[in-house]
Short mmCIF file of C-alpha atoms and ligand atoms in Angstrom, two decimals:
data_model
loop_
_atom_site.label_atom_id
_atom_site.label_comp_id
_atom_site.label_asym_id
_atom_site.label_seq_id
_atom_site.Cartn_x
_atom_site.Cartn_y
_atom_site.Cartn_z
CA MET A 1 -36.64 -6.58 2.30
CA ARG A 2 -36.18 -6.21 -1.48
CA MET A 3 -32.88 -5.04 -2.98
CA THR A 4 -34.85 -2.93 -5.51
CA ASP A 5 -36.29 -0.91 -2.62
CA LEU A 6 -32.86 -0.44 -1.05
CA ILE A 7 -31.43 0.80 -4.37
CA ALA A 8 -34.33 3.26 -4.74
CA LYS A 9 -33.86 4.44 -1.14
CA LYS A 10 -30.19 5.24 -1.70
CA ARG A 11 -30.91 6.71 -5.15
CA ASP A 12 -33.28 9.16 -3.43
CA GLY A 13 -30.60 10.15 -0.93
CA GLN A 14 -32.07 8.36 2.09
CA THR A 15 -30.16 6.58 4.85
CA LEU A 16 -29.89 2.78 4.93
CA THR A 17 -30.38 1.07 8.29
CA THR A 18 -27.86 -1.29 9.90
CA GLU A 19 -30.12 -4.25 9.15
CA GLU A 20 -30.54 -3.25 5.50
CA ILE A 21 -26.80 -2.92 5.02
CA TYR A 22 -26.07 -6.32 6.65
CA THR A 23 -28.77 -7.98 4.55
CA MET A 24 -27.38 -6.42 1.37
CA ILE A 25 -23.75 -7.44 2.04
CA THR A 26 -24.70 -10.96 3.17
CA GLY A 27 -26.92 -11.44 0.10
CA PHE A 28 -24.30 -10.14 -2.30
CA THR A 29 -21.57 -12.34 -0.75
CA ASN A 30 -23.69 -15.52 -0.92
CA GLY A 31 -24.86 -14.76 -4.47
CA SER A 32 -28.54 -14.17 -3.77
CA ILE A 33 -28.18 -10.51 -4.77
CA PRO A 34 -26.98 -10.36 -8.39
CA ASP A 35 -24.13 -8.22 -9.70
CA TYR A 36 -26.44 -5.93 -11.67
CA GLN A 37 -28.33 -4.87 -8.55
CA MET A 38 -25.16 -4.40 -6.52
CA SER A 39 -23.69 -2.31 -9.39
CA ALA A 40 -26.71 -0.01 -9.25
CA MET A 41 -26.33 0.27 -5.48
CA CYS A 42 -22.60 1.13 -5.81
CA MET A 43 -23.44 3.90 -8.28
CA ALA A 44 -26.17 5.23 -5.97
CA ILE A 45 -23.67 5.25 -3.07
CA LEU A 46 -21.07 6.98 -5.25
CA LEU A 47 -23.55 9.70 -6.22
CA LYS A 48 -25.45 10.16 -2.93
CA GLY A 49 -22.80 9.21 -0.36
CA MET A 50 -23.26 7.60 3.05
CA ASN A 51 -23.25 9.03 6.56
CA GLU A 52 -20.75 7.90 9.20
CA GLN A 53 -23.05 5.25 10.71
CA GLU A 54 -23.77 3.77 7.27
CA ILE A 55 -20.03 3.59 6.46
CA LEU A 56 -19.38 1.91 9.81
CA ASP A 57 -22.22 -0.60 9.22
CA MET A 58 -20.94 -1.32 5.71
CA THR A 59 -17.40 -1.81 7.05
CA MET A 60 -18.49 -4.16 9.85
CA ALA A 61 -20.81 -6.16 7.57
CA MET A 62 -17.93 -6.66 5.14
CA THR A 63 -15.45 -7.49 7.94
CA TYR A 64 -17.69 -10.33 9.13
CA SER A 65 -18.45 -11.63 5.61
CA GLY A 66 -15.57 -14.12 6.08
CA ASP A 67 -12.81 -15.15 8.50
CA VAL A 68 -11.79 -12.66 11.17
CA LEU A 69 -8.34 -13.22 12.61
CA ASP A 70 -8.09 -13.32 16.41
CA LEU A 71 -4.53 -12.22 17.21
CA SER A 72 -4.89 -12.78 20.97
CA PRO A 73 -2.36 -15.70 20.95
CA ILE A 74 0.25 -13.04 20.13
CA GLU A 75 1.43 -11.24 23.26
CA GLY A 76 1.41 -7.43 23.43
CA VAL A 77 0.29 -4.73 21.03
CA LYS A 78 0.13 -5.68 17.34
CA ALA A 79 0.49 -3.12 14.54
CA ASP A 80 -0.36 -3.11 10.84
CA LYS A 81 -0.09 -0.61 8.02
CA HIS A 82 -1.93 0.07 4.78
CA SER A 83 -1.13 2.21 1.78
CA THR A 84 -3.75 3.35 -0.71
CA GLY A 85 -1.24 2.31 -3.36
CA GLY A 86 1.61 3.97 -5.09
CA VAL A 87 4.25 3.51 -7.73
CA GLY A 88 7.53 2.28 -6.28
CA ASP A 89 5.89 1.80 -2.90
CA LYS A 90 8.24 -0.48 -0.99
CA THR A 91 7.41 1.16 2.35
CA SER A 92 6.41 -2.04 4.17
CA LEU A 93 9.80 -3.63 3.42
CA VAL A 94 11.54 -0.81 5.30
CA LEU A 95 8.94 0.21 7.87
CA CYS A 96 8.02 -3.21 9.28
CA PRO A 97 11.57 -4.33 10.20
CA MET A 98 12.37 -0.85 11.59
CA VAL A 99 9.33 -0.85 13.86
CA ALA A 100 9.80 -4.50 14.89
CA ALA A 101 13.41 -3.69 15.82
CA CYS A 102 11.95 -1.15 18.29
CA GLY A 103 9.96 -3.94 19.97
CA LEU A 104 6.48 -3.32 18.53
CA LYS A 105 4.97 -6.48 17.02
CA ILE A 106 4.16 -6.45 13.30
CA ALA A 107 1.46 -8.93 12.29
CA LYS A 108 0.75 -8.05 8.68
CA MET A 109 -1.29 -9.54 5.90
CA SER A 110 -0.39 -8.28 2.45
CA GLY A 111 -1.68 -8.72 -1.05
CA ARG A 112 -0.23 -9.42 -4.46
CA GLY A 113 -0.23 -6.60 -6.97
CA LEU A 114 -2.39 -6.19 -10.02
CA GLY A 115 -1.15 -3.54 -12.48
CA HIS A 116 1.89 -1.25 -12.04
CA THR A 117 4.32 -3.38 -10.02
CA GLY A 118 3.91 -6.27 -7.64
CA GLY A 119 2.53 -6.02 -4.12
CA THR A 120 4.60 -6.50 -0.95
CA ILE A 121 4.21 -10.28 -1.23
CA ASP A 122 5.62 -10.30 -4.79
CA LYS A 123 8.52 -8.13 -3.69
CA LEU A 124 9.39 -10.37 -0.73
CA GLU A 125 9.35 -13.39 -3.01
CA SER A 126 12.47 -11.94 -4.66
CA PHE A 127 14.27 -13.69 -1.76
CA PRO A 128 14.74 -17.29 -2.92
CA GLY A 129 12.60 -19.68 -0.87
CA PHE A 130 10.62 -16.97 0.94
CA SER A 131 7.09 -18.14 1.70
CA THR A 132 4.12 -16.02 2.63
CA GLU A 133 1.77 -18.97 2.80
CA LEU A 134 1.92 -19.40 6.57
CA SER A 135 -0.67 -21.24 8.62
CA GLU A 136 -2.32 -19.16 11.34
CA GLU A 137 -0.31 -21.06 13.99
CA GLN A 138 3.00 -20.39 12.19
CA PHE A 139 2.06 -16.74 11.76
CA PHE A 140 1.34 -16.36 15.50
CA GLU A 141 4.51 -18.24 16.45
CA ASN A 142 6.70 -16.14 14.13
CA VAL A 143 5.31 -12.88 15.48
CA ASN A 144 5.71 -14.08 19.09
CA ARG A 145 9.26 -15.29 18.48
CA HIS A 146 10.65 -12.71 16.00
CA GLY A 147 8.29 -9.76 16.49
CA ILE A 148 7.40 -9.74 12.80
CA ALA A 149 5.66 -11.80 10.11
CA ILE A 150 4.12 -10.88 6.78
CA MET A 151 1.74 -13.38 5.26
CA GLY A 152 -0.52 -13.47 2.20
CA GLN A 153 -4.18 -12.76 2.71
CA THR A 154 -6.12 -15.90 3.57
CA ALA A 155 -8.60 -16.98 0.89
CA ASN A 156 -11.63 -16.23 3.00
CA LEU A 157 -10.60 -12.79 4.31
CA VAL A 158 -13.41 -10.34 3.49
CA PRO A 159 -14.93 -12.26 0.54
CA ALA A 160 -17.46 -9.42 0.20
CA ASP A 161 -14.64 -7.06 -0.79
CA LYS A 162 -13.16 -9.47 -3.35
CA LYS A 163 -16.51 -9.59 -5.18
CA LEU A 164 -17.37 -5.96 -4.64
CA TYR A 165 -14.01 -4.55 -5.72
CA ALA A 166 -14.09 -6.59 -8.94
CA LEU A 167 -17.54 -5.15 -9.65
CA ARG A 168 -16.55 -1.56 -8.80
CA ASP A 169 -13.51 -1.87 -11.03
CA VAL A 170 -15.68 -2.43 -14.13
CA THR A 171 -18.60 -0.13 -13.25
CA GLY A 172 -16.80 3.18 -12.65
CA THR A 173 -17.52 3.04 -8.91
CA VAL A 174 -14.04 2.80 -7.40
CA PRO A 175 -13.61 6.49 -6.45
CA SER A 176 -16.32 6.68 -3.76
CA ILE A 177 -15.16 7.48 -0.22
CA PRO A 178 -17.74 5.23 1.56
CA LEU A 179 -16.83 2.33 -0.73
CA ILE A 180 -13.06 2.86 -0.42
CA VAL A 181 -13.25 3.22 3.38
CA SER A 182 -15.36 0.07 3.87
CA SER A 183 -13.12 -1.86 1.46
CA ILE A 184 -9.85 -0.88 3.15
CA MET A 185 -11.00 -0.90 6.78
CA SER A 186 -12.88 -4.22 6.55
CA LYS A 187 -9.61 -5.92 5.50
CA LYS A 188 -7.63 -4.18 8.22
CA LEU A 189 -10.21 -4.98 10.93
CA ALA A 190 -10.44 -8.63 9.83
CA SER A 191 -6.62 -8.86 10.02
CA GLY A 192 -6.88 -8.16 13.74
CA ALA A 193 -4.16 -5.60 14.61
CA ASP A 194 -4.66 -3.17 17.52
CA VAL A 195 -2.84 -0.27 15.80
CA ILE A 196 -3.50 0.61 12.16
CA VAL A 197 -1.50 3.26 10.33
CA LEU A 198 -2.64 4.39 6.89
CA ASP A 199 -0.61 6.00 4.14
CA VAL A 200 -3.09 7.96 2.01
CA LYS A 201 -1.60 9.05 -1.30
CA CYS A 202 -2.67 12.05 -3.32
CA GLY A 203 -1.77 13.20 -6.82
CA ASP A 204 -1.07 11.50 -10.13
CA GLY A 205 -1.48 7.73 -10.00
CA SER A 206 -3.66 7.74 -6.86
CA PHE A 207 -7.43 7.76 -6.28
CA MET A 208 -7.38 11.13 -4.58
CA LYS A 209 -6.01 13.80 -6.88
CA THR A 210 -5.86 16.73 -4.41
CA PRO A 211 -4.70 17.05 -0.77
CA GLY A 212 -8.28 18.09 0.15
CA GLN A 213 -9.80 14.87 -1.23
CA ALA A 214 -7.05 12.83 0.43
CA LEU A 215 -7.76 14.55 3.78
CA ASP A 216 -11.45 13.67 3.44
CA LEU A 217 -10.54 10.01 2.83
CA ALA A 218 -7.97 9.96 5.67
CA GLU A 219 -10.44 11.48 8.16
CA ASN A 220 -13.08 8.91 7.22
CA LEU A 221 -10.63 5.99 7.46
CA THR A 222 -9.32 6.98 10.90
CA ARG A 223 -12.80 7.77 12.25
CA ILE A 224 -14.13 4.35 11.24
CA GLY A 225 -11.01 2.59 12.61
CA ARG A 226 -11.43 4.30 15.99
CA ARG A 227 -15.17 3.64 16.14
CA ALA A 228 -14.32 -0.03 15.55
CA GLY A 229 -12.07 0.10 18.63
CA ARG A 230 -8.62 0.35 17.03
CA LYS A 231 -5.86 2.94 17.41
CA CYS A 232 -5.63 4.62 14.06
CA ALA A 233 -3.46 7.28 12.40
CA ALA A 234 -3.06 8.44 8.80
CA ILE A 235 -0.46 10.29 6.80
CA ILE A 236 -1.25 12.12 3.58
CA THR A 237 1.65 11.94 1.14
CA ASP A 238 2.34 13.21 -2.32
CA MET A 239 2.42 10.80 -5.26
CA ASP A 240 3.38 13.31 -7.94
CA GLN A 241 6.44 11.18 -8.57
CA PRO A 242 7.32 7.56 -7.75
CA LEU A 243 8.42 6.92 -4.17
CA GLY A 244 12.19 6.53 -3.88
CA HIS A 245 14.09 5.55 -7.02
CA ALA A 246 13.31 1.92 -7.85
CA VAL A 247 10.15 0.55 -9.50
CA GLY A 248 10.18 -3.24 -9.92
CA ASN A 249 10.26 -6.07 -7.41
CA ALA A 250 13.89 -7.07 -6.67
CA LEU A 251 15.02 -3.51 -7.48
CA GLU A 252 12.66 -2.22 -4.77
CA VAL A 253 13.95 -4.83 -2.31
CA LYS A 254 17.51 -3.59 -3.01
CA GLU A 255 16.43 -0.02 -2.37
CA ALA A 256 14.69 -1.04 0.87
CA ILE A 257 17.92 -2.73 2.01
CA ALA A 258 19.89 0.45 1.19
CA VAL A 259 17.54 2.48 3.42
CA LEU A 260 17.72 -0.08 6.24
CA ASN A 261 21.52 0.01 5.88
CA GLY A 262 21.54 3.77 6.39
CA GLU A 263 22.89 4.26 2.83
CA GLN A 264 19.89 6.13 1.39
CA GLU A 265 17.91 9.10 2.68
CA GLY A 266 15.08 11.02 0.97
CA ASP A 267 11.32 10.59 0.62
CA LEU A 268 11.19 6.85 1.37
CA LEU A 269 13.05 7.20 4.68
CA GLU A 270 11.03 10.31 5.56
CA LEU A 271 7.78 8.39 5.01
CA CYS A 272 8.94 5.38 7.04
CA LEU A 273 9.98 7.60 9.95
CA ALA A 274 6.57 9.32 9.90
CA LEU A 275 4.55 6.07 9.62
CA GLY A 276 6.77 4.28 12.14
CA GLY A 277 6.54 7.31 14.44
CA CYS A 278 2.74 7.10 14.34
CA MET A 279 2.81 3.36 15.00
CA LEU A 280 5.11 3.68 18.04
CA THR A 281 3.20 6.59 19.56
CA GLU A 282 -0.27 5.08 18.94
CA ALA A 283 0.99 1.85 20.56
CA GLY A 284 2.29 3.76 23.60
CA PHE A 285 5.94 2.88 22.86
CA ALA A 286 6.94 6.57 22.60
CA ALA A 287 5.52 9.77 24.07
CA SER A 288 6.05 11.93 20.98
CA LEU A 289 6.71 11.64 17.26
CA GLU A 290 10.20 13.05 17.84
CA GLU A 291 11.03 10.41 20.43
CA ALA A 292 9.66 7.67 18.15
CA LYS A 293 11.70 8.88 15.17
CA GLY A 294 14.82 8.85 17.37
CA MET A 295 14.12 5.19 18.24
CA LEU A 296 13.68 4.31 14.56
CA ILE A 297 16.88 6.08 13.49
CA GLN A 298 18.75 4.26 16.25
CA ALA A 299 17.34 0.94 14.98
CA VAL A 300 18.85 1.70 11.56
CA ARG A 301 22.20 2.97 12.89
CA SER A 302 22.69 -0.02 15.19
CA GLY A 303 22.02 -2.49 12.32
CA LYS A 304 19.05 -3.96 14.25
CA ALA A 305 16.50 -2.97 11.58
CA LEU A 306 18.43 -4.75 8.81
CA GLU A 307 18.97 -7.78 11.07
CA LYS A 308 15.19 -7.86 11.70
CA LEU A 309 14.57 -8.10 7.94
CA ALA A 310 17.08 -10.98 7.71
CA GLU A 311 15.44 -12.69 10.72
CA MET A 312 11.99 -12.47 9.08
CA VAL A 313 13.31 -13.77 5.74
CA ARG A 314 14.96 -16.76 7.52
CA ALA A 315 11.88 -17.46 9.65
CA GLN A 316 9.72 -17.61 6.51
CA GLY A 317 12.03 -20.07 4.74
CA GLY A 318 13.98 -17.58 2.63
CA ASP A 319 17.68 -17.24 1.93
CA ASP A 320 18.75 -14.19 3.96
CA SER A 321 22.23 -13.88 2.42
CA ALA A 322 20.82 -11.39 -0.11
CA VAL A 323 19.97 -9.04 2.79
CA TYR A 324 23.71 -8.54 3.32
CA HIS A 325 24.69 -9.12 -0.35
CA PRO A 326 21.87 -7.56 -2.42
CA GLU A 327 23.78 -8.40 -5.61
CA LEU A 328 22.52 -11.98 -5.01
CA LEU A 329 18.92 -10.87 -5.71
CA PRO A 330 17.55 -11.62 -9.20
CA GLN A 331 19.35 -9.43 -11.79
CA ALA A 332 18.13 -8.59 -15.30
CA SER A 333 20.38 -9.38 -18.27
CA ILE A 334 20.00 -5.93 -19.90
CA GLN A 335 20.63 -2.54 -18.34
CA ALA A 336 19.80 0.36 -20.68
CA GLU A 337 20.21 4.05 -19.89
CA VAL A 338 17.44 6.55 -20.69
CA PRO A 339 19.08 9.68 -22.19
CA SER A 340 17.26 12.97 -21.62
CA ARG A 341 15.96 14.68 -24.78
CA ASN A 342 15.96 18.01 -22.94
CA ALA A 343 18.00 20.16 -20.59
CA GLY A 344 16.40 21.86 -17.59
CA SER A 345 14.85 21.09 -14.19
CA VAL A 346 12.54 18.10 -13.83
CA SER A 347 9.07 19.59 -13.27
CA ARG A 348 7.00 16.41 -13.38
CA ILE A 349 7.38 12.62 -13.49
CA HIS A 350 4.20 10.80 -14.47
CA ALA A 351 4.20 8.20 -11.69
CA GLU A 352 1.46 6.03 -13.14
CA SER A 353 3.20 5.89 -16.54
CA VAL A 354 6.49 4.83 -14.91
CA GLY A 355 4.55 2.03 -13.16
CA LEU A 356 3.10 0.94 -16.48
CA VAL A 357 6.58 0.81 -18.04
CA SER A 358 7.68 -1.54 -15.25
CA MET A 359 4.56 -3.65 -15.82
CA LYS A 360 5.27 -3.90 -19.56
CA LEU A 361 8.80 -5.07 -18.77
CA GLY A 362 7.19 -7.95 -16.84
CA GLY A 363 7.37 -6.44 -13.33
CA GLY A 364 3.59 -6.33 -12.80
CA ARG A 365 0.48 -8.24 -13.78
CA ALA A 366 -2.05 -7.19 -16.42
CA THR A 367 -4.20 -10.18 -15.40
CA LYS A 368 -4.22 -12.29 -12.23
CA ALA A 369 -2.67 -15.23 -14.12
CA ASP A 370 0.45 -13.33 -15.27
CA VAL A 371 3.77 -14.41 -13.77
CA ILE A 372 6.00 -11.62 -12.49
CA ASP A 373 9.67 -11.33 -13.47
CA PRO A 374 11.28 -10.14 -10.20
CA ALA A 375 14.44 -8.80 -11.88
CA VAL A 376 12.99 -6.20 -14.25
CA GLY A 377 11.99 -2.59 -13.67
CA VAL A 378 13.32 0.94 -13.64
CA VAL A 379 15.71 2.90 -11.44
CA LEU A 380 15.17 6.66 -11.63
CA HIS A 381 18.29 8.82 -11.29
CA LYS A 382 16.50 12.13 -11.66
CA LYS A 383 13.58 13.24 -9.52
CA LEU A 384 11.51 16.43 -9.18
CA GLY A 385 13.62 19.58 -9.06
CA ASP A 386 16.84 17.88 -10.26
CA THR A 387 18.70 19.60 -13.08
CA VAL A 388 19.49 17.61 -16.21
CA GLU A 389 21.76 18.09 -19.22
CA GLU A 390 20.63 16.96 -22.67
CA GLY A 391 21.76 13.35 -23.16
CA GLU A 392 22.26 12.77 -19.42
CA SER A 393 20.72 9.57 -18.04
CA LEU A 394 17.30 10.04 -16.45
CA ALA A 395 16.93 6.40 -15.45
CA THR A 396 18.19 2.86 -16.03
CA VAL A 397 15.89 0.23 -17.50
CA HIS A 398 16.43 -3.34 -16.22
CA ALA A 399 15.03 -5.81 -18.76
CA ASN A 400 15.31 -9.38 -19.93
CA ASP A 401 14.17 -8.72 -23.51
CA PRO A 402 15.89 -6.29 -25.93
CA GLU A 403 12.67 -5.16 -27.65
CA ARG A 404 10.92 -4.45 -24.39
CA ALA A 405 14.04 -2.60 -23.15
CA ALA A 406 14.04 -0.29 -26.21
CA GLU A 407 10.31 0.37 -25.85
CA ALA A 408 10.76 1.16 -22.14
CA VAL A 409 13.55 3.67 -22.86
CA ALA A 410 11.30 5.62 -25.27
CA LEU A 411 8.30 5.48 -22.93
CA LEU A 412 10.34 6.71 -19.96
CA GLN A 413 11.57 9.73 -21.92
CA ASP A 414 7.89 10.70 -22.25
CA CYS A 415 7.29 10.27 -18.48
CA TYR A 416 9.46 13.32 -17.71
CA GLU A 417 8.58 17.02 -18.06
CA PHE A 418 11.07 19.86 -17.76
CA THR A 419 11.15 23.59 -17.13
CA SER A 420 13.91 26.11 -17.66
CA GLY A 421 13.22 28.02 -14.42
CA PRO A 422 13.44 26.90 -10.81
CA ILE A 423 10.54 24.76 -9.59
CA VAL A 424 8.65 24.92 -6.33
CA ARG A 425 8.52 21.38 -4.95
CA PRO A 426 5.32 20.49 -3.11
CA PRO A 427 5.73 19.19 0.45
CA PHE A 428 6.03 15.40 0.38
CA ILE A 429 4.09 14.87 3.64
CA HIS A 430 0.95 17.02 3.52
CA GLN A 431 -0.56 16.13 6.88
CA ILE A 432 -0.41 13.66 9.77
CA LEU A 433 -3.67 12.69 11.52
CA ARG A 434 -3.10 11.10 14.93
CA SER A 435 -5.33 10.19 17.87
CA GLU A 436 -5.63 12.59 20.77
CA LEU A 437 -2.98 10.91 22.89
N1 URA B 501 -7.76 -0.06 -1.92
C1 URA B 501 -8.66 -0.96 -1.49
O1 URA B 501 -8.32 -1.96 -0.88
N2 URA B 501 -9.96 -0.72 -1.76
C2 URA B 501 -10.39 0.36 -2.43
O2 URA B 501 -11.57 0.52 -2.63
C3 URA B 501 -9.43 1.29 -2.87
C4 URA B 501 -8.12 1.05 -2.58
#
């Protein structure tokens, strides 16, 4: 079987067989198929698409390109969550302890961030001493004992995706549904959880710009997850502004603690209740979304959700005192307000640009080798629909360098758009896709 023939087959809109797809992924992973041929194949897939069986074959071939975690030493149902990526997305920090406090086991592998802000792992490392480099045995033991553990992805988890994503990133082939689905679902399947809940973003700063495109992606993700034998649900949410208020690692941890403390409501809590609701119902812990949300709210009110976060931080070697005293988390030396140049209602906040401001302050990585400053970032005071007076503070910049702080203030002023009339706010949760229970 020659790769040239497979490329031509897909270019002409034909269907690849299971064997062809396995041969292609194995050859690309072991280096016998060169990048230039795989790039051509990715472009052919982007232009001609794949049917459901091809996407499933691609996903399974990628899943088995490296280590596949067997979570059977952990008793009971195990749940995991994935987000297609967003600015200010600290959902896992809130959702995982909330769900674990309701008794459902969270066995989660997370990544570091590249771009915008850090990933969940970077955010958790704001707790001094916190380690995500757990051995498999420690990971299993922590989940069995505490009901929750979050570890970094093992080096050999889906090596096909590491190579393929790097290639797609530089060949204009990221926004292809078959390629996104196989990339995301191979990592989730290899991580071993029984229940997978997906947060699919749409709008500015996400791959899918419209709710229709996001629905297409969500339907494909859940279909492949179920065909691979997992319980799977997806939520389509709006990314036309950053999630919550904080963008930046320790600042996001502080915000997550405020939600777990019951001190902050709004879009972040709404999302965690919806995702957590799907997890608990898919796992059979609740009969309806309403019942599940009631359990999650009770976990917050009773203090059990916050205690679960502290328990996880302790179990992974971190200092949990910051959970109860967030002022102990890393703090930036400069706090600069961002005065509004206009008066009116906020009609738009360019989420991606806010993420880039945080990255320029040192809160994200431009290259893999960059070191993150956990203390820096942005806290937004004004969100969509809020009214603002001229000169009123839109946000606070947290910085450790005066020049970068001044630059961030100017850039953030440009992230906001205003209107004089009232604005119609889009629904934050567009749709929830659940299994037929
Ligand atoms: N996230 C992934 O992990 N892979 C993609 O292809 C897109 C988003």
